[in-house]
XYZ file of C-alpha atoms in Angstrom:
672
model
C -134.892 -84.489 -35.280
C -135.263 -82.687 -31.956
C -137.951 -80.120 -31.348
C -135.629 -77.309 -30.247
C -133.303 -77.918 -33.159
C -136.222 -77.750 -35.594
C -137.439 -74.439 -34.129
C -133.952 -72.927 -34.334
C -133.579 -73.822 -37.994
C -137.086 -72.790 -39.150
C -136.101 -69.140 -39.353
C -133.237 -69.834 -41.754
C -135.147 -72.040 -44.177
C -134.610 -69.616 -47.034
C -130.824 -69.968 -46.767
C -128.848 -72.473 -48.822
C -127.807 -75.684 -47.144
C -124.944 -78.042 -47.817
C -127.214 -81.068 -48.262
C -129.985 -79.678 -50.454
C -132.021 -82.303 -52.306
C -134.195 -81.200 -55.255
C -137.753 -82.396 -55.693
C -138.591 -85.035 -58.265
C -141.191 -87.776 -58.669
C -140.227 -91.337 -57.832
C -140.130 -94.003 -60.516
C -141.824 -97.122 -59.210
C -140.266 -99.526 -61.725
C -137.226 -99.440 -63.956
C -138.613 -98.615 -67.434
C -137.303 -100.510 -70.443
C -136.096 -99.647 -72.939
C -134.793 -96.152 -72.214
C -132.585 -94.124 -74.526
C -131.121 -91.805 -71.894
C -128.402 -92.988 -69.518
C -129.626 -94.918 -66.516
C -127.995 -94.226 -63.176
C -126.514 -97.072 -61.150
C -125.181 -96.356 -57.657
C -122.785 -98.971 -56.299
C -123.070 -99.168 -52.533
C -122.235 -101.507 -49.677
C -120.241 -101.850 -46.484
C -116.657 -100.542 -46.446
C -114.233 -102.949 -48.132
C -116.991 -105.017 -49.745
C -115.528 -104.871 -53.264
C -117.438 -101.822 -54.545
C -114.466 -100.212 -56.282
C -113.393 -103.469 -57.915
C -116.921 -104.065 -59.238
C -117.015 -100.444 -60.450
C -113.724 -101.044 -62.286
C -115.013 -104.282 -63.819
C -118.249 -102.678 -65.031
C -116.838 -99.439 -66.431
C -113.255 -100.214 -67.431
C -112.226 -97.204 -65.322
C -109.759 -97.595 -62.484
C -110.477 -96.732 -58.871
C -107.933 -97.690 -56.196
C -108.753 -101.111 -54.750
C -107.339 -102.193 -51.392
C -108.083 -104.873 -48.822
C -109.064 -102.415 -46.084
C -111.893 -99.951 -45.303
C -111.890 -96.257 -46.365
C -109.943 -96.857 -49.584
C -112.783 -94.993 -51.344
C -113.212 -91.513 -49.875
C -115.177 -89.752 -52.623
C -117.671 -90.553 -55.379
C -116.254 -91.657 -58.731
C -118.218 -91.827 -61.970
C -117.985 -94.079 -65.034
C -120.114 -95.586 -67.815
C -120.794 -98.864 -69.557
C -123.114 -99.941 -72.357
C -125.257 -103.068 -72.422
C -127.179 -103.564 -75.640
C -128.971 -100.310 -76.450
C -128.753 -99.063 -72.878
C -126.128 -96.625 -71.566
C -125.471 -96.823 -67.815
C -123.887 -94.161 -65.635
C -122.212 -95.819 -62.639
C -121.224 -94.196 -59.321
C -118.632 -95.712 -56.987
C -119.300 -94.567 -53.417
C -117.691 -94.647 -49.942
C -118.739 -97.363 -47.520
C -122.213 -97.244 -45.979
C -123.438 -99.082 -42.878
C -127.046 -97.862 -42.897
C -129.216 -94.935 -44.011
C -129.363 -93.581 -40.449
C -126.276 -91.417 -40.768
C -123.389 -91.480 -38.301
C -120.625 -89.766 -40.320
C -120.085 -87.351 -43.190
C -118.883 -90.003 -45.636
C -122.132 -91.947 -45.103
C -124.065 -88.711 -45.612
C -122.356 -88.311 -49.008
C -123.812 -91.658 -50.108
C -127.333 -90.957 -48.821
C -127.297 -87.477 -50.365
C -126.215 -88.977 -53.675
C -129.089 -91.471 -53.606
C -131.648 -88.802 -52.684
C -130.337 -86.262 -55.207
C -129.614 -88.481 -58.199
C -132.664 -90.754 -57.715
C -130.900 -93.736 -59.278
C -132.596 -96.185 -61.584
C -130.699 -99.063 -59.959
C -128.966 -99.652 -56.623
C -126.173 -102.205 -56.893
C -125.522 -103.561 -53.400
C -122.135 -105.242 -52.931
C -122.248 -107.854 -50.193
C -119.035 -109.186 -48.729
C -119.676 -112.896 -48.271
C -117.436 -112.778 -45.184
C -119.717 -110.143 -43.570
C -123.065 -111.528 -44.641
C -125.191 -110.522 -41.643
C -123.986 -106.911 -41.583
C -124.551 -106.668 -45.345
C -128.066 -108.117 -45.101
C -128.967 -105.493 -42.482
C -127.920 -102.819 -44.988
C -129.878 -104.635 -47.711
C -133.047 -104.417 -45.588
C -132.480 -100.696 -45.119
C -131.982 -100.076 -48.847
C -134.916 -102.254 -49.974
C -137.224 -99.920 -48.031
C -136.273 -97.138 -50.478
C -138.256 -99.038 -53.150
C -135.538 -98.484 -55.762
C -134.866 -101.326 -58.244
C -131.934 -103.299 -56.860
C -129.330 -105.899 -57.714
C -127.244 -107.739 -55.130
C -123.691 -108.878 -55.865
C -122.319 -111.422 -53.379
C -118.575 -110.859 -53.553
C -115.588 -112.917 -52.306
C -117.460 -116.232 -52.429
C -114.122 -117.980 -52.985
C -112.998 -116.930 -49.493
C -116.142 -118.255 -47.790
C -115.843 -121.492 -49.784
C -112.393 -122.023 -48.288
C -113.999 -121.645 -44.858
C -116.531 -124.366 -45.677
C -119.468 -121.963 -46.198
C -121.831 -121.975 -49.193
C -124.347 -119.175 -49.800
C -127.558 -120.072 -51.644
C -127.887 -117.024 -53.904
C -131.064 -118.327 -55.578
C -132.891 -118.520 -52.237
C -131.646 -115.051 -51.294
C -133.065 -113.743 -54.587
C -136.452 -115.339 -53.803
C -136.531 -113.843 -50.297
C -135.530 -110.303 -51.305
C -137.238 -110.263 -54.706
C -134.172 -108.841 -56.487
C -131.567 -110.465 -58.797
C -128.573 -111.883 -56.913
C -125.248 -112.535 -58.667
C -122.287 -114.426 -57.221
C -118.999 -112.641 -57.833
C -115.252 -112.888 -57.364
C -114.632 -109.269 -58.285
C -110.856 -109.310 -57.900
C -110.706 -111.901 -60.708
C -113.470 -110.345 -62.802
C -115.753 -113.370 -62.314
C -119.453 -112.527 -62.508
C -119.108 -109.182 -64.329
C -121.131 -110.141 -67.417
C -123.879 -111.711 -65.295
C -123.928 -108.558 -63.207
C -124.435 -106.362 -66.280
C -127.326 -108.562 -67.386
C -128.817 -108.470 -63.884
C -128.706 -104.654 -63.856
C -130.994 -104.692 -66.898
C -133.427 -106.865 -64.910
C -133.251 -104.952 -61.624
C -136.448 -105.101 -59.569
C -137.907 -103.365 -56.551
C -137.315 -105.648 -53.581
C -139.743 -106.977 -51.009
C -139.202 -107.069 -47.259
C -141.170 -109.188 -44.798
C -140.426 -107.158 -41.656
C -143.273 -105.922 -39.454
C -142.110 -103.239 -37.006
C -145.337 -103.314 -34.990
C -148.649 -101.488 -35.274
C -147.543 -98.286 -33.513
C -144.418 -97.900 -35.645
C -146.274 -98.752 -38.862
C -149.081 -96.255 -38.125
C -146.509 -93.652 -37.116
C -144.597 -94.006 -40.386
C -147.851 -93.749 -42.361
C -148.934 -90.661 -40.411
C -145.656 -88.791 -40.957
C -145.628 -89.929 -44.580
C -149.054 -88.390 -45.168
C -147.712 -85.000 -44.024
C -144.844 -84.999 -46.522
C -145.247 -83.413 -49.997
C -146.504 -85.784 -52.671
C -143.483 -85.097 -54.914
C -140.939 -85.852 -52.198
C -138.944 -89.008 -53.049
C -138.568 -91.917 -50.625
C -141.321 -90.693 -48.290
C -141.521 -93.997 -46.400
C -137.801 -94.006 -45.557
C -137.813 -90.260 -44.774
C -140.668 -90.798 -42.311
C -138.800 -93.610 -40.589
C -135.618 -91.507 -40.309
C -137.654 -88.617 -38.854
C -139.061 -90.915 -36.149
C -135.499 -92.066 -35.385
C -134.262 -88.457 -34.994
C -131.680 -88.771 -37.764
C -129.138 -85.991 -36.955
C -128.693 -84.943 -40.604
C -132.358 -84.881 -41.664
C -133.331 -81.357 -40.535
C -131.808 -79.491 -43.482
C -133.340 -81.924 -45.947
C -136.832 -81.413 -44.530
C -136.435 -77.630 -44.329
C -135.367 -77.497 -47.977
C -138.146 -79.749 -49.252
C -141.157 -79.346 -46.945
C -143.351 -76.204 -46.663
C -142.698 -74.299 -43.471
C -146.257 -74.715 -42.198
C -145.932 -78.498 -42.437
C -142.634 -78.719 -40.539
C -144.177 -78.054 -37.136
C -146.990 -80.534 -37.808
C -144.389 -83.188 -38.648
C -142.393 -82.407 -35.520
C -145.482 -82.503 -33.311
C -146.502 -85.830 -34.841
C -143.027 -87.272 -34.309
C -143.015 -86.107 -30.668
C -146.484 -87.576 -30.081
C -145.529 -90.971 -31.531
C -142.272 -91.059 -29.574
C -144.097 -90.208 -26.337
C -146.790 -92.811 -26.975
C -144.347 -95.578 -27.859
C -143.245 -97.327 -24.664
C -139.681 -98.159 -25.586
C -136.798 -97.223 -27.855
C -137.832 -96.940 -31.516
C -134.309 -97.427 -32.866
C -133.745 -100.497 -30.706
C -137.065 -101.964 -31.852
C -136.257 -101.463 -35.526
C -132.774 -102.916 -35.130
C -134.178 -105.892 -33.233
C -136.762 -106.624 -35.946
C -134.128 -106.335 -38.664
C -131.767 -108.585 -36.738
C -134.506 -111.220 -36.517
C -135.033 -110.951 -40.286
C -131.286 -111.208 -40.927
C -130.977 -114.293 -38.706
C -133.931 -115.902 -40.470
C -132.505 -115.202 -43.935
C -129.021 -116.349 -42.939
C -130.368 -119.623 -41.620
C -132.088 -120.272 -44.952
C -129.209 -119.388 -47.294
C -126.078 -120.583 -45.441
C -124.798 -124.132 -45.763
C -121.845 -125.196 -43.638
C -119.367 -127.907 -44.518
C -118.544 -130.048 -41.499
C -114.865 -130.552 -42.318
C -112.768 -127.912 -44.080
C -109.214 -126.654 -44.212
C -107.670 -124.971 -41.173
C -108.093 -121.228 -40.803
C -104.533 -120.245 -41.617
C -105.499 -116.682 -42.593
C -107.150 -116.005 -39.208
C -104.036 -117.269 -37.412
C -101.756 -115.024 -39.466
C -104.053 -112.042 -38.885
C -104.014 -112.605 -35.113
C -100.216 -112.795 -35.171
C -100.027 -109.486 -37.065
C -102.187 -107.826 -34.391
C -100.420 -109.234 -31.324
C -97.548 -107.403 -29.651
C -95.432 -110.568 -29.375
C -95.533 -111.459 -33.073
C -96.845 -108.249 -34.636
C -93.849 -106.050 -33.828
C -91.273 -108.516 -35.262
C -93.471 -108.943 -38.368
C -93.597 -105.157 -38.819
C -89.826 -104.878 -38.335
C -89.296 -107.656 -40.868
C -91.454 -105.877 -43.440
C -89.521 -102.635 -42.913
C -86.140 -104.370 -43.270
C -87.183 -106.176 -46.473
C -88.548 -102.927 -47.923
C -85.347 -101.086 -46.977
C -82.993 -103.531 -48.658
C -85.101 -103.825 -51.814
C -85.418 -100.048 -52.179
C -81.760 -99.376 -51.424
C -80.336 -102.143 -53.591
C -82.821 -102.922 -56.368
C -84.217 -99.408 -56.870
C -80.805 -97.727 -56.726
C -79.373 -100.224 -59.219
C -82.341 -99.660 -61.515
C -81.974 -95.881 -61.247
C -78.276 -95.974 -62.106
C -78.858 -98.296 -65.068
C -81.573 -96.054 -66.477
C -79.377 -93.003 -65.974
C -76.479 -94.644 -67.831
C -78.591 -96.095 -70.652
C -81.152 -93.336 -71.213
C -80.007 -90.023 -69.798
C -76.210 -89.918 -70.233
C -76.340 -90.282 -74.063
C -79.210 -87.777 -74.322
C -77.426 -85.249 -72.112
C -74.219 -85.619 -74.133
C -76.124 -85.192 -77.403
C -78.029 -82.123 -76.189
C -74.878 -80.578 -74.793
C -73.336 -80.739 -78.257
C -76.556 -79.698 -79.997
C -77.215 -76.530 -77.924
C -74.183 -74.220 -78.091
C -75.888 -71.177 -76.536
C -75.026 -71.027 -72.799
C -78.421 -69.656 -71.686
C -80.486 -72.321 -73.455
C -77.962 -75.020 -72.565
C -78.439 -74.213 -68.890
C -82.209 -73.903 -69.350
C -82.533 -77.444 -70.684
C -79.656 -79.450 -69.153
C -78.055 -77.210 -66.521
C -78.270 -77.679 -62.761
C -81.844 -76.342 -62.763
C -82.616 -77.439 -66.314
C -86.130 -78.375 -67.353
C -84.871 -81.735 -68.608
C -82.267 -82.283 -65.884
C -84.246 -81.377 -62.769
C -87.688 -81.778 -64.323
C -87.883 -84.803 -66.625
C -84.774 -86.765 -65.566
C -85.392 -86.030 -61.878
C -88.934 -87.417 -62.028
C -88.395 -90.371 -64.377
C -84.850 -91.539 -63.695
C -84.358 -90.695 -60.004
C -87.806 -90.905 -58.409
C -89.758 -93.345 -60.612
C -87.490 -96.433 -60.117
C -87.602 -95.998 -56.343
C -91.366 -95.557 -56.296
C -91.821 -98.578 -58.576
C -90.147 -100.911 -56.085
C -91.795 -99.313 -53.051
C -95.315 -99.246 -54.541
C -95.108 -102.938 -55.484
C -94.305 -103.810 -51.872
C -96.917 -101.442 -50.442
C -99.611 -102.673 -52.832
C -98.882 -106.273 -51.826
C -99.432 -105.315 -48.170
C -102.719 -103.623 -49.141
C -103.901 -106.623 -51.134
C -102.955 -109.094 -48.412
C -105.018 -107.158 -45.843
C -102.119 -106.292 -43.545
C -102.950 -102.567 -43.174
C -106.063 -102.917 -40.907
C -104.227 -105.398 -38.685
C -101.352 -102.934 -38.371
C -103.850 -100.286 -37.270
C -105.075 -102.559 -34.457
C -101.477 -103.246 -33.417
C -100.774 -99.505 -33.156
C -103.939 -98.708 -31.203
C -102.203 -98.633 -27.803
C -99.809 -95.936 -28.970
C -102.640 -93.774 -30.302
C -104.547 -94.000 -27.014
C -101.613 -92.326 -25.278
C -101.764 -89.236 -27.492
C -105.481 -88.608 -27.150
C -106.650 -90.453 -30.250
C -109.248 -93.200 -30.210
C -109.111 -96.242 -32.450
C -111.148 -94.399 -35.081
C -108.087 -92.226 -35.833
C -105.822 -95.195 -36.446
C -106.827 -95.960 -40.024
C -106.355 -92.385 -41.318
C -102.937 -92.268 -39.637
C -101.855 -95.615 -41.079
C -103.155 -94.596 -44.517
C -100.880 -91.549 -44.264
C -97.932 -93.845 -44.958
C -99.486 -94.437 -48.365
C -100.957 -91.077 -49.387
C -101.193 -88.134 -46.995
C -103.848 -86.413 -49.092
C -106.168 -89.444 -49.017
C -105.445 -89.952 -45.325
C -106.465 -86.347 -44.605
C -109.677 -86.884 -46.557
C -110.522 -89.973 -44.483
C -109.951 -87.963 -41.297
C -113.216 -86.127 -42.022
C -115.033 -89.288 -40.873
C -113.938 -88.500 -37.299
C -116.839 -86.877 -35.459
C -114.657 -85.459 -32.675
C -113.234 -82.033 -33.697
C -110.287 -82.556 -31.356
C -109.353 -85.910 -32.849
C -109.895 -84.632 -36.384
C -107.533 -81.696 -35.731
C -104.820 -83.777 -34.058
C -105.014 -86.458 -36.746
C -104.827 -83.902 -39.574
C -101.860 -82.179 -37.914
C -99.918 -85.393 -37.313
C -100.527 -86.636 -40.870
C -99.152 -83.380 -42.274
C -96.224 -83.052 -39.862
C -93.649 -85.795 -39.336
C -95.452 -88.642 -41.094
C -93.730 -89.601 -44.373
C -95.967 -90.709 -47.249
C -95.141 -93.622 -49.565
C -92.995 -91.617 -52.025
C -91.129 -89.994 -49.142
C -90.479 -93.310 -47.410
C -89.098 -94.880 -50.576
C -86.912 -91.887 -51.453
C -85.719 -91.438 -47.859
C -84.787 -95.123 -47.709
C -82.776 -94.715 -50.899
C -80.995 -91.616 -49.573
C -80.249 -93.020 -46.120
C -79.188 -96.328 -47.621
C -76.204 -94.534 -49.118
C -74.822 -93.830 -45.631
C -75.934 -97.012 -43.833
C -78.879 -98.697 -42.156
C -78.112 -97.080 -38.782
C -78.908 -93.690 -40.334
C -82.274 -95.080 -41.426
C -83.005 -96.419 -37.920
C -82.008 -93.136 -36.259
C -84.024 -91.014 -38.685
C -87.288 -92.914 -38.417
C -86.903 -93.284 -34.642
C -86.561 -89.501 -34.403
C -89.625 -88.954 -36.615
C -91.677 -91.449 -34.573
C -90.657 -89.713 -31.339
C -91.548 -86.296 -32.770
C -95.004 -87.553 -33.813
C -95.645 -89.035 -30.351
C -94.486 -85.915 -28.475
C -96.486 -83.637 -30.805
C -99.588 -85.749 -30.207
C -99.109 -85.560 -26.426
C -98.713 -81.778 -26.558
C -101.783 -81.269 -28.763
C -103.778 -83.621 -26.520
C -102.922 -81.459 -23.497
C -103.545 -78.125 -25.222
C -106.806 -78.813 -27.063
C -109.995 -78.934 -25.026
C -111.355 -82.430 -24.381
C -114.458 -83.623 -26.205
C -116.187 -86.899 -26.959
C -114.031 -89.572 -28.567
C -115.031 -91.642 -31.554
C -116.131 -95.211 -31.001
C -113.511 -97.621 -32.318
C -114.915 -100.235 -34.681
C -112.263 -101.637 -37.014
C -113.349 -103.957 -39.808
C -110.742 -106.686 -40.226
C -110.724 -108.252 -43.704
C -109.446 -111.761 -44.242
C -105.708 -112.178 -44.820
C -105.351 -113.533 -48.337
C -102.735 -114.316 -50.936
C -101.974 -111.237 -53.056
C -103.354 -111.145 -56.569
C -100.212 -110.336 -58.584
C -102.197 -109.105 -61.573
C -104.102 -106.671 -59.346
C -100.878 -105.572 -57.619
C -99.133 -104.869 -60.930
C -102.186 -103.043 -62.264
C -102.443 -100.880 -59.150
C -98.702 -100.143 -59.278
C -99.022 -99.110 -62.918
C -101.877 -96.724 -62.185
C -100.179 -95.219 -59.142
C -97.018 -94.607 -61.137
C -99.056 -93.248 -64.044
C -100.919 -90.863 -61.709
C -97.598 -89.856 -60.149
C -96.149 -88.932 -63.544
C -99.380 -87.239 -64.585
C -99.308 -85.005 -61.502
C -95.604 -84.793 -60.696
C -93.953 -84.432 -64.112
C -95.547 -81.018 -64.848
C -94.851 -79.977 -61.236
C -91.200 -81.028 -61.578
C -90.855 -79.052 -64.816
C -92.564 -75.935 -63.415
C -90.385 -76.194 -60.307
C -87.275 -76.427 -62.522
C -88.336 -73.320 -64.443
C -88.978 -71.489 -61.173
C -85.563 -72.500 -59.790
C -83.871 -71.494 -63.059
C -85.608 -68.100 -62.927
C -84.661 -67.550 -59.287
C -81.087 -68.483 -60.114
C -80.809 -66.167 -63.134
C -82.429 -63.209 -61.356
C -80.115 -63.600 -58.374
C -82.976 -64.202 -55.944
C -81.832 -67.767 -55.236
C -78.335 -66.616 -54.338
C -79.762 -63.848 -52.163
C -81.988 -66.383 -50.384
C -79.007 -68.624 -49.708
C -76.994 -65.725 -48.298
C -79.936 -64.652 -46.118
C -80.615 -68.189 -44.848
C -76.947 -69.218 -44.507
C -76.773 -68.656 -40.723
C -79.808 -70.899 -40.173
C -79.034 -73.540 -42.807
C -75.253 -73.852 -42.382
C -74.486 -72.783 -38.841
C -77.614 -73.893 -36.997
C -78.750 -76.954 -38.991
C -75.269 -77.860 -40.295
C -76.434 -78.317 -43.897
C -74.883 -77.053 -47.130
C -76.514 -73.975 -48.675
C -77.735 -76.143 -51.594
C -80.337 -77.370 -49.112
C -82.231 -74.133 -49.780
C -83.035 -75.564 -53.241
C -84.682 -78.590 -51.648
C -86.668 -76.493 -49.156
C -88.096 -74.392 -51.992
C -88.969 -77.502 -54.002
C -90.740 -79.103 -51.010
C -93.547 -76.596 -51.460
C -94.164 -77.867 -55.020
C -93.519 -81.607 -54.620
C -91.678 -83.437 -51.866
C -90.421 -85.921 -54.444
C -88.699 -83.084 -56.327
C -86.941 -82.023 -53.134
C -85.948 -85.624 -52.410
C -84.444 -86.054 -55.890
C -82.265 -82.975 -55.306
C -81.118 -84.301 -51.911
C -80.304 -87.703 -53.445
C -78.165 -85.992 -56.091
C -76.428 -83.997 -53.357
C -75.642 -87.237 -51.535
C -74.369 -88.941 -54.701
C -72.100 -85.947 -55.361
C -70.645 -86.207 -51.847
C -72.226 -82.978 -50.562
C -73.946 -84.665 -47.594
C -72.193 -86.573 -44.839
C -73.731 -89.036 -42.369
C -75.174 -86.455 -39.961
C -76.316 -84.114 -42.729
C -78.218 -86.926 -44.466
C -80.202 -87.637 -41.297
C -80.926 -83.958 -40.623
C -81.935 -83.346 -44.256
C -84.492 -86.184 -44.233
C -85.968 -85.167 -40.857
C -86.189 -81.526 -41.957
C -87.888 -82.131 -45.314
C -90.314 -84.664 -43.823
C -91.514 -82.148 -41.207
C -91.293 -79.037 -43.377
C -94.287 -77.199 -44.841
C -96.769 -79.541 -46.624
C -96.944 -79.418 -50.414
C -99.571 -77.193 -52.058
C -101.960 -80.071 -52.875
C -101.933 -81.232 -49.256
C -102.452 -77.680 -47.972
C -105.526 -77.391 -50.198
C -107.077 -80.477 -48.576
C -106.296 -79.206 -45.061
C -108.012 -75.899 -45.889
C -111.170 -77.799 -46.870
C -111.057 -79.803 -43.658
C -109.983 -77.194 -41.101
C -110.438 -73.767 -42.711
C -107.865 -71.090 -43.553
C -107.181 -69.927 -40.001
C -106.291 -73.375 -38.670
C -104.331 -74.223 -41.822
C -102.172 -71.089 -41.612
C -101.453 -71.843 -37.955
C -100.539 -75.456 -38.799
C -98.219 -74.516 -41.672
C -96.490 -71.769 -39.662
C -96.049 -74.053 -36.633
C -94.702 -76.937 -38.730
C -92.224 -74.719 -40.575
C -90.758 -73.098 -37.470
C -90.767 -76.331 -35.448
C -89.050 -78.319 -38.233
C -86.183 -75.815 -38.390
C -85.748 -75.766 -34.602
C -85.813 -79.567 -34.314
C -83.389 -79.964 -37.249
C -80.941 -77.570 -35.570
C -81.170 -79.329 -32.207
C -80.828 -82.743 -33.887
C -77.709 -81.553 -35.715
C -76.047 -80.473 -32.447
C -76.959 -83.749 -30.710
C -75.751 -85.981 -33.544
C -72.423 -84.127 -33.728
C -71.796 -85.118 -30.102
C -71.886 -88.812 -31.048
C -70.726 -88.800 -34.697
């Protein structure tokens, strides 16, 4: 909290702020029994098992993956234990209460606003020291806590044993050992939440720091929660604390607090933050020494060796190529066979029956015509898209569960450096191959506006998401693997060139520091993989099926009113002559705006009917991958970048995709 910054913001104290925290008294102990719902906030380092523990406690389902940033927003659920009802919050990863990014601020704001009855700290047994540093930070809030030590099976295989009983004695809070992925420890964790206690911390930061915290604390309003921690953050110049103080502290007290902070900082001969971190590190080392037992002889570290191979250029690139080839052949062969079988068994008899049942031409076309609600809507989503996504999601979820994704991000770091992106941008980009919307949400963690803009643009442009990859593989598989290689090589080149151009155009600013957490490579949990696949497919149908049906109705209406035909006539010079595609491609381009999967299902049908040749298949996939983002994705970009930047992005992508598709068509015709 800098003096000039405080003075600048004093005059606007009456305005609303994005991180307002209401006043409320602090509960010193967790009262029992209580008839109203008690609030439990699940927190911890990224990828520490928070979402899995949330799922186990509540019976809800939040996506679980073996990499950081899989949770990008707060999710809420409930569970009952005896007469008590508990409201549970799953949160993004948190490293400490001194905030460095917006996703961490979300967690701290939630704690300060909701004033939870219990903090449930998830500790990854593989990252014990980092987790204990966070534990020390949270204990100072004086909120009743429970600690869950997760993934103890992985540390056991490394010959490490954590004495949870001793850790409980040192911290003064219940500690439960857990293997969350298998549901082990859930019942004990529920019981421990009922017995949550305020922790104790034997860290002395020195007389000057202690007196300083007490002095600032005495200037804060009596009703302000977490005064001790707020005072410490003020002394550390937390960059996000100003608005909180302005909203909760009388104006006349703000200057006194600032003057006191400046006086203490001037008097202290040294760096306050470094002193605090040093004292905490000493405490962490002391605790670790007391609770860790090491086995002298244990099995070889196979997982570490595999992880290093995945990250190295020599082995990592062939491993990546192998994964792509396996995915390609399974999607093309297994998914296509499954789609055809479902079409023959389920849809053909239904279509024949409905054709005989509905004699009226208008209604016949409405339900089972080319743009029929059942033909394009239901059958397109369930029989064409769903089988392909089923196979692809199983493979992708296995890679997530194994822990391959973070290692892939390290492997690709050198490429990202060339286009002006630091290592911090790698994970959002890699996550884009799974879900572009989630990847765009994670891009908000980037503190550099330049990197955030470039990353958001590249995710939306020529980067295919999981459904697109699976459907494009299926389509290109019908004309041969060389078409697949050409297409994805073109898309990769376009992404790289676009990144280079944006890096040159946009003004330079500070890059993000690259710190990539690397989880242990582990055997996939098939039950978890199947469960995650089920939920992803269920969410796809929940979102896409109505969109497919609305899109079919819209296409049917455009067709009947003559607007679709007029659009095809108007766009014929661009679509046919310049891009070399049949005019039916206009249908797909319209559907892209609703759902890319709907557009892909139309293109697949065009290919099966012989309306796309080798070159046209490649151009069609490149065009629809780069074309305007779907409406849901545009909504997220607006939240991240604002309307002006979003309109520019969408316009640029649309025009550029058409130009590149036309040029690609001319080049391919020279060789094929």
